[in-house]
mmCIF file of C-alpha atoms in Angstrom:
data_model
loop_
_atom_site.group_PDB
_atom_site.id
_atom_site.type_symbol
_atom_site.label_atom_id
_atom_site.label_comp_id
_atom_site.label_asym_id
_atom_site.label_seq_id
_atom_site.Cartn_x
_atom_site.Cartn_y
_atom_site.Cartn_z
ATOM 1 C CA MET A 19 -187.563 338.809 154.569
ATOM 2 C CA ARG A 20 -184.561 341.686 153.584
ATOM 3 C CA LYS A 21 -184.145 343.175 157.044
ATOM 4 C CA LYS A 22 -183.475 340.501 158.062
ATOM 5 C CA ARG A 23 -181.096 339.715 155.889
ATOM 6 C CA PHE A 24 -179.416 343.481 156.340
ATOM 7 C CA LEU A 25 -179.826 342.634 160.252
ATOM 8 C CA SER A 26 -177.810 339.090 159.565
ATOM 9 C CA VAL A 27 -174.667 340.770 157.372
ATOM 10 C CA ILE A 28 -174.812 343.923 160.162
ATOM 11 C CA MET A 29 -174.327 341.558 162.458
ATOM 12 C CA THR A 30 -171.555 339.569 160.734
ATOM 13 C CA PHE A 31 -170.055 342.607 159.752
ATOM 14 C CA THR A 32 -170.154 343.856 163.756
ATOM 15 C CA LEU A 33 -168.919 339.973 165.096
ATOM 16 C CA MET A 34 -165.594 340.731 162.790
ATOM 17 C CA LEU A 35 -164.872 343.838 163.700
ATOM 18 C CA SER A 36 -165.572 342.391 166.775
ATOM 19 C CA PHE A 37 -163.357 339.217 167.002
ATOM 20 C CA ALA A 38 -160.390 342.303 164.663
ATOM 21 C CA GLY A 39 -160.267 344.245 168.074
ATOM 22 C CA CYS A 40 -159.664 341.369 170.479
ATOM 23 C CA GLN A 41 -156.839 339.993 167.503
ATOM 24 C CA SER A 42 -155.491 343.790 167.737
ATOM 25 C CA GLY A 43 -155.645 344.139 171.601
ATOM 26 C CA THR A 44 -154.143 340.438 171.975
ATOM 27 C CA ASP A 45 -151.159 341.686 170.016
ATOM 28 C CA THR A 46 -151.310 345.246 171.535
ATOM 29 C CA ASN A 47 -151.067 342.904 174.282
ATOM 30 C CA GLN A 48 -148.123 340.699 173.341
ATOM 31 C CA ILE A 49 -145.533 343.563 172.112
ATOM 32 C CA GLU A 50 -146.137 345.370 175.840
ATOM 33 C CA GLN A 51 -145.201 342.190 177.348
ATOM 34 C CA ILE A 52 -142.537 341.873 174.851
ATOM 35 C CA SER A 53 -140.848 344.679 175.343
ATOM 36 C CA GLN A 54 -141.410 344.631 179.569
ATOM 37 C CA GLU A 55 -139.506 340.959 179.250
ATOM 38 C CA ASN A 56 -137.366 343.129 177.322
ATOM 39 C CA GLN A 57 -136.798 345.487 179.639
ATOM 40 C CA THR A 58 -136.267 342.419 182.352
ATOM 41 C CA ILE A 59 -133.260 341.296 180.738
ATOM 42 C CA ARG A 60 -131.392 344.445 179.445
ATOM 43 C CA PRO A 61 -129.282 344.604 183.404
ATOM 44 C CA THR A 62 -128.776 340.785 183.027
ATOM 45 C CA VAL A 63 -127.155 341.601 179.171
ATOM 46 C CA LYS A 64 -125.119 344.299 181.037
ATOM 47 C CA GLU A 65 -123.826 342.715 183.168
ATOM 48 C CA ASP A 66 -122.214 339.955 181.451
ATOM 49 C CA THR A 67 -120.991 342.543 179.670
ATOM 50 C CA GLY A 68 -119.120 344.244 182.093
ATOM 51 C CA SER A 69 -118.473 341.007 183.882
ATOM 52 C CA GLU A 70 -116.507 339.430 180.178
ATOM 53 C CA THR A 71 -114.812 342.961 180.506
ATOM 54 C CA GLU A 72 -113.297 341.936 184.764
ATOM 55 C CA THR A 73 -112.437 338.878 182.491
ATOM 56 C CA GLY A 74 -110.462 340.363 179.809
ATOM 57 C CA SER A 75 -108.670 342.736 182.368
ATOM 58 C CA GLU A 76 -107.378 339.630 184.404
ATOM 59 C CA PRO A 77 -104.406 338.994 181.907
ATOM 60 C CA GLU A 78 -103.812 342.577 182.273
ATOM 61 C CA SER A 79 -103.835 342.305 185.616
ATOM 62 C CA THR A 80 -100.999 339.319 186.018
ATOM 63 C CA GLN A 81 -98.773 340.488 183.446
ATOM 64 C CA GLN A 82 -98.114 343.937 186.123
ATOM 65 C CA THR A 83 -94.676 343.420 187.298
ATOM 66 C CA GLU A 84 -95.039 342.504 191.447
ATOM 67 C CA LYS A 85 -92.893 343.891 193.744
ATOM 68 C CA ARG A 86 -90.601 341.575 196.106
ATOM 69 C CA GLU A 87 -91.944 341.855 199.491
ATOM 70 C CA ILE A 88 -89.492 344.182 201.966
ATOM 71 C CA ARG A 89 -87.167 341.780 203.656
ATOM 72 C CA THR A 90 -87.036 342.321 207.986
ATOM 73 C CA ASP A 91 -85.841 339.405 209.525
ATOM 74 C CA ARG A 92 -81.920 340.005 207.928
ATOM 75 C CA ASP A 93 -80.279 342.048 210.872
ATOM 76 C CA TRP A 94 -78.425 344.054 208.087
ATOM 77 C CA THR A 95 -79.261 346.139 204.911
ATOM 78 C CA ILE A 96 -77.666 346.288 201.096
ATOM 79 C CA SER A 97 -77.166 350.545 201.753
ATOM 80 C CA GLN A 98 -75.083 349.325 205.636
ATOM 81 C CA LEU A 99 -72.700 346.647 203.879
ATOM 82 C CA VAL A 100 -72.173 349.331 200.729
ATOM 83 C CA SER A 101 -71.726 352.053 202.867
ATOM 84 C CA GLU A 102 -68.633 350.154 205.472
ATOM 85 C CA HIS A 103 -68.391 346.720 204.196
ATOM 86 C CA LEU A 104 -67.130 346.714 200.406
ATOM 87 C CA TYR A 105 -62.976 347.442 199.874
ATOM 88 C CA ILE A 106 -61.520 347.096 195.339
ATOM 89 C CA ASN A 107 -57.995 346.669 194.960
ATOM 90 C CA GLY A 108 -57.595 347.329 199.525
ATOM 91 C CA VAL A 109 -59.298 350.449 198.838
ATOM 92 C CA GLN A 110 -62.725 350.841 200.410
ATOM 93 C CA PHE A 111 -65.218 351.930 198.470
ATOM 94 C CA SER A 112 -68.750 353.635 200.047
ATOM 95 C CA LEU A 113 -72.227 353.840 197.724
ATOM 96 C CA PRO A 114 -74.027 355.994 197.655
ATOM 97 C CA CYS A 115 -71.573 358.340 195.863
ATOM 98 C CA ASN A 116 -71.588 361.244 193.515
ATOM 99 C CA ILE A 117 -69.231 360.457 190.387
ATOM 100 C CA ASP A 118 -67.084 363.417 191.371
ATOM 101 C CA ASN A 119 -66.137 361.483 194.749
ATOM 102 C CA ILE A 120 -65.103 357.931 194.161
ATOM 103 C CA PRO A 121 -62.321 357.082 195.937
ATOM 104 C CA GLN A 122 -58.708 357.630 195.608
ATOM 105 C CA GLY A 123 -57.744 355.744 191.906
ATOM 106 C CA PHE A 124 -61.158 355.093 190.778
ATOM 107 C CA SER A 125 -62.237 356.699 187.823
ATOM 108 C CA LEU A 126 -64.210 357.220 184.790
ATOM 109 C CA ALA A 127 -63.690 356.011 180.717
ATOM 110 C CA GLY A 128 -65.000 359.971 179.578
ATOM 111 C CA GLU A 129 -67.428 357.546 176.912
ATOM 112 C CA PRO A 130 -70.972 357.725 178.509
ATOM 113 C CA PHE A 131 -72.679 356.360 176.937
ATOM 114 C CA GLU A 132 -76.717 357.096 177.644
ATOM 115 C CA ASP A 133 -79.866 355.883 174.739
ATOM 116 C CA PRO A 134 -83.120 357.697 176.172
ATOM 117 C CA THR A 135 -85.106 354.949 175.209
ATOM 118 C CA LEU A 136 -83.770 352.590 177.279
ATOM 119 C CA ILE A 137 -82.479 353.622 180.580
ATOM 120 C CA PRO A 138 -83.759 357.454 180.546
ATOM 121 C CA ASP A 139 -82.742 358.790 184.151
ATOM 122 C CA TYR A 140 -79.266 356.785 183.606
ATOM 123 C CA ILE A 141 -75.858 357.140 182.020
ATOM 124 C CA LEU A 142 -74.160 354.397 181.834
ATOM 125 C CA ASP A 143 -69.673 354.440 181.996
ATOM 126 C CA LYS A 144 -66.103 352.504 182.821
ATOM 127 C CA CYS A 145 -65.060 351.575 185.570
ATOM 128 C CA ILE A 146 -60.920 352.199 185.284
ATOM 129 C CA TYR A 147 -58.257 351.510 187.495
ATOM 130 C CA ASP A 148 -54.924 351.805 187.948
ATOM 131 C CA GLY A 149 -55.658 352.017 184.065
ATOM 132 C CA ASN A 150 -57.710 348.565 183.477
ATOM 133 C CA ASN A 151 -61.235 348.209 182.797
ATOM 134 C CA ILE A 152 -62.681 346.934 186.001
ATOM 135 C CA GLY A 153 -66.813 347.403 185.656
ATOM 136 C CA SER A 154 -69.551 349.498 185.007
ATOM 137 C CA ILE A 155 -71.251 352.634 186.820
ATOM 138 C CA PHE A 156 -74.619 352.794 186.235
ATOM 139 C CA TYR A 157 -75.313 357.649 187.494
ATOM 140 C CA TYR A 158 -78.087 359.173 187.698
ATOM 141 C CA ASN A 159 -78.547 362.017 183.955
ATOM 142 C CA GLU A 160 -78.853 365.489 184.428
ATOM 143 C CA ARG A 161 -82.202 364.675 184.212
ATOM 144 C CA HIS A 162 -82.884 362.950 187.711
ATOM 145 C CA LYS A 163 -83.443 364.237 191.145
ATOM 146 C CA LYS A 164 -79.841 362.531 191.707
ATOM 147 C CA SER A 165 -77.425 363.521 189.556
ATOM 148 C CA ASN A 166 -74.101 361.708 188.750
ATOM 149 C CA GLU A 167 -74.884 360.066 192.357
ATOM 150 C CA ILE A 168 -73.791 356.353 191.077
ATOM 151 C CA ALA A 169 -77.393 354.039 191.004
ATOM 152 C CA VAL A 170 -75.411 351.316 190.325
ATOM 153 C CA LEU A 171 -71.999 349.401 189.784
ATOM 154 C CA ASP A 172 -71.272 346.020 187.868
ATOM 155 C CA ILE A 173 -66.994 345.158 188.430
ATOM 156 C CA ASP A 174 -65.971 342.352 186.998
ATOM 157 C CA LEU A 175 -63.329 340.375 189.595
ATOM 158 C CA GLU A 176 -61.410 338.667 187.369
ATOM 159 C CA ASN A 177 -60.098 342.555 186.833
ATOM 160 C CA CYS A 178 -59.737 343.018 190.050
ATOM 161 C CA SER A 179 -56.046 342.235 191.985
ATOM 162 C CA GLU A 180 -58.183 342.521 195.836
ATOM 163 C CA PHE A 181 -62.242 342.199 196.891
ATOM 164 C CA GLU A 182 -63.130 342.123 200.121
ATOM 165 C CA PHE A 183 -67.302 342.360 201.048
ATOM 166 C CA TYR A 184 -68.203 341.910 203.889
ATOM 167 C CA GLY A 185 -66.198 338.869 205.022
ATOM 168 C CA ILE A 186 -65.854 336.790 201.331
ATOM 169 C CA SER A 187 -63.454 337.404 198.787
ATOM 170 C CA LYS A 188 -62.268 337.134 195.474
ATOM 171 C CA GLY A 189 -62.626 333.543 194.497
ATOM 172 C CA ASP A 190 -64.407 332.532 197.519
ATOM 173 C CA SER A 191 -67.518 329.432 197.268
ATOM 174 C CA HIS A 192 -71.027 330.263 196.493
ATOM 175 C CA GLU A 193 -71.484 328.556 199.461
ATOM 176 C CA LYS A 194 -68.530 330.334 201.797
ATOM 177 C CA ALA A 195 -72.047 333.092 201.057
ATOM 178 C CA ILE A 196 -74.547 332.055 202.239
ATOM 179 C CA GLU A 197 -73.019 331.150 205.087
ATOM 180 C CA ILE A 198 -72.270 334.911 205.502
ATOM 181 C CA PHE A 199 -75.650 336.368 204.970
ATOM 182 C CA GLY A 200 -77.147 333.397 204.525
ATOM 183 C CA GLU A 201 -80.543 332.013 202.059
ATOM 184 C CA PRO A 202 -80.477 334.430 199.205
ATOM 185 C CA ASP A 203 -83.745 335.635 198.192
ATOM 186 C CA GLU A 204 -83.322 334.190 193.981
ATOM 187 C CA VAL A 205 -81.288 331.407 193.040
ATOM 188 C CA ILE A 206 -80.258 330.821 188.817
ATOM 189 C CA ASP A 207 -78.267 327.255 188.536
ATOM 190 C CA LYS A 208 -76.386 327.773 191.091
ATOM 191 C CA SER A 209 -74.059 330.923 189.670
ATOM 192 C CA TYR A 210 -76.397 334.035 190.098
ATOM 193 C CA LEU A 211 -76.783 334.623 193.793
ATOM 194 C CA HIS A 212 -79.623 337.530 195.034
ATOM 195 C CA TYR A 213 -80.131 339.678 198.152
ATOM 196 C CA TYR A 214 -82.457 341.521 197.393
ATOM 197 C CA TYR A 215 -83.627 344.626 199.989
ATOM 198 C CA GLU A 216 -84.865 347.626 201.015
ATOM 199 C CA ASP A 217 -87.799 348.693 197.897
ATOM 200 C CA GLU A 218 -85.376 346.734 194.956
ATOM 201 C CA HIS A 219 -82.637 347.437 195.943
ATOM 202 C CA TYR A 220 -80.131 344.380 195.466
ATOM 203 C CA ILE A 221 -76.610 342.395 195.664
ATOM 204 C CA LYS A 222 -75.637 340.190 193.131
ATOM 205 C CA LEU A 223 -73.344 337.729 193.696
ATOM 206 C CA VAL A 224 -72.239 335.604 190.178
ATOM 207 C CA PHE A 225 -70.154 333.197 190.592
ATOM 208 C CA TYR A 226 -67.784 330.714 187.506
ATOM 209 C CA ASP A 227 -66.924 326.858 188.346
ATOM 210 C CA ASN A 228 -68.146 327.628 191.635
ATOM 211 C CA SER A 229 -65.734 331.057 192.730
ATOM 212 C CA LEU A 230 -66.880 333.942 193.527
ATOM 213 C CA GLY A 231 -66.015 335.810 190.384
ATOM 214 C CA SER A 232 -68.428 338.868 189.689
ATOM 215 C CA PHE A 233 -70.162 342.092 192.111
ATOM 216 C CA MET A 234 -72.886 344.429 191.186
ATOM 217 C CA VAL A 235 -75.303 346.447 193.449
ATOM 218 C CA ASP A 236 -78.134 347.800 192.589
ATOM 219 C CA LEU A 237 -79.624 350.527 195.007
ATOM 220 C CA SER A 238 -81.152 352.340 192.612
ATOM 221 C CA GLY A 239 -84.086 350.076 192.869
ATOM 222 C CA ASP A 240 -85.724 349.895 189.461
ATOM 223 C CA MET A 241 -82.502 349.800 186.295
ATOM 224 C CA PRO A 242 -84.318 349.051 183.005
ATOM 225 C CA PHE A 243 -82.630 345.363 182.397
ATOM 226 C CA ASP A 244 -82.237 341.475 183.228
ATOM 227 C CA LYS A 245 -81.167 341.434 187.227
ATOM 228 C CA LYS A 246 -79.583 337.803 185.841
#
C-alpha cells in the first residue's frame, strides 16, 4: 500500500516537473518570438525616423535662396548697356570700371563706409559730380579679387542735370521704359522696374509719380540688401 502511495507521489511529482518544463519551453518560445518580432520592427522604426528627418528638412530647403533663371531671350545684356549707353550729365559713364578711372568730372567723397558684418566684400562711398552728391557707389575692397572695381552704381536723378540710358531720360514714364526694354522681370507698385540678366546682374528703374527719378545698376550679383 505504501509502495503504491510512494509511486503515486513520484508520478505526481514527475507530472508537475514535466508541466513546468512545458511552461518554461512555452515562455522561451514566446521570448524568442517577441525578439524576432522586435528585430522585424526595428528597420521600420528607423525608416520612419529617417522619413521624419527628411520631412523636417524640407522647410530648410524651401528657405534657400533660389537663383533667378538667366534671361536669354533678349537681344541685349546689362553689361552691354552700361558699357556703351549710360550718360550722366552728358558724360559717358562706362561700367565696369575702377574707382581710379572714374570718368572726368566724377569723384568719390572720400568718406567710405565699410561694415564687414554687413557687406564683407564692398565699400560704400558717395558719388560726386561738380561738387554735388548724385548718388552712391559700391566697390570691391582689397580682399576681393576685383579690388576697387565698381560693383554697384546708384544715381539719384534729381541731383543730375542730365541722364540718358539706352533711349530713356530723366523724367520719362515707366511705359516708355517698358516700350524700350520690354516687360520687366519684376514690378513693384509700378514704381520699381527690375530687369535681371547675367547671373543676377540687374537694373532698377525707380519712378516718382510716373517720372523716372532714380537709376541703379548692380554688376555684383550678390549684394546683401533688398533690391527694392
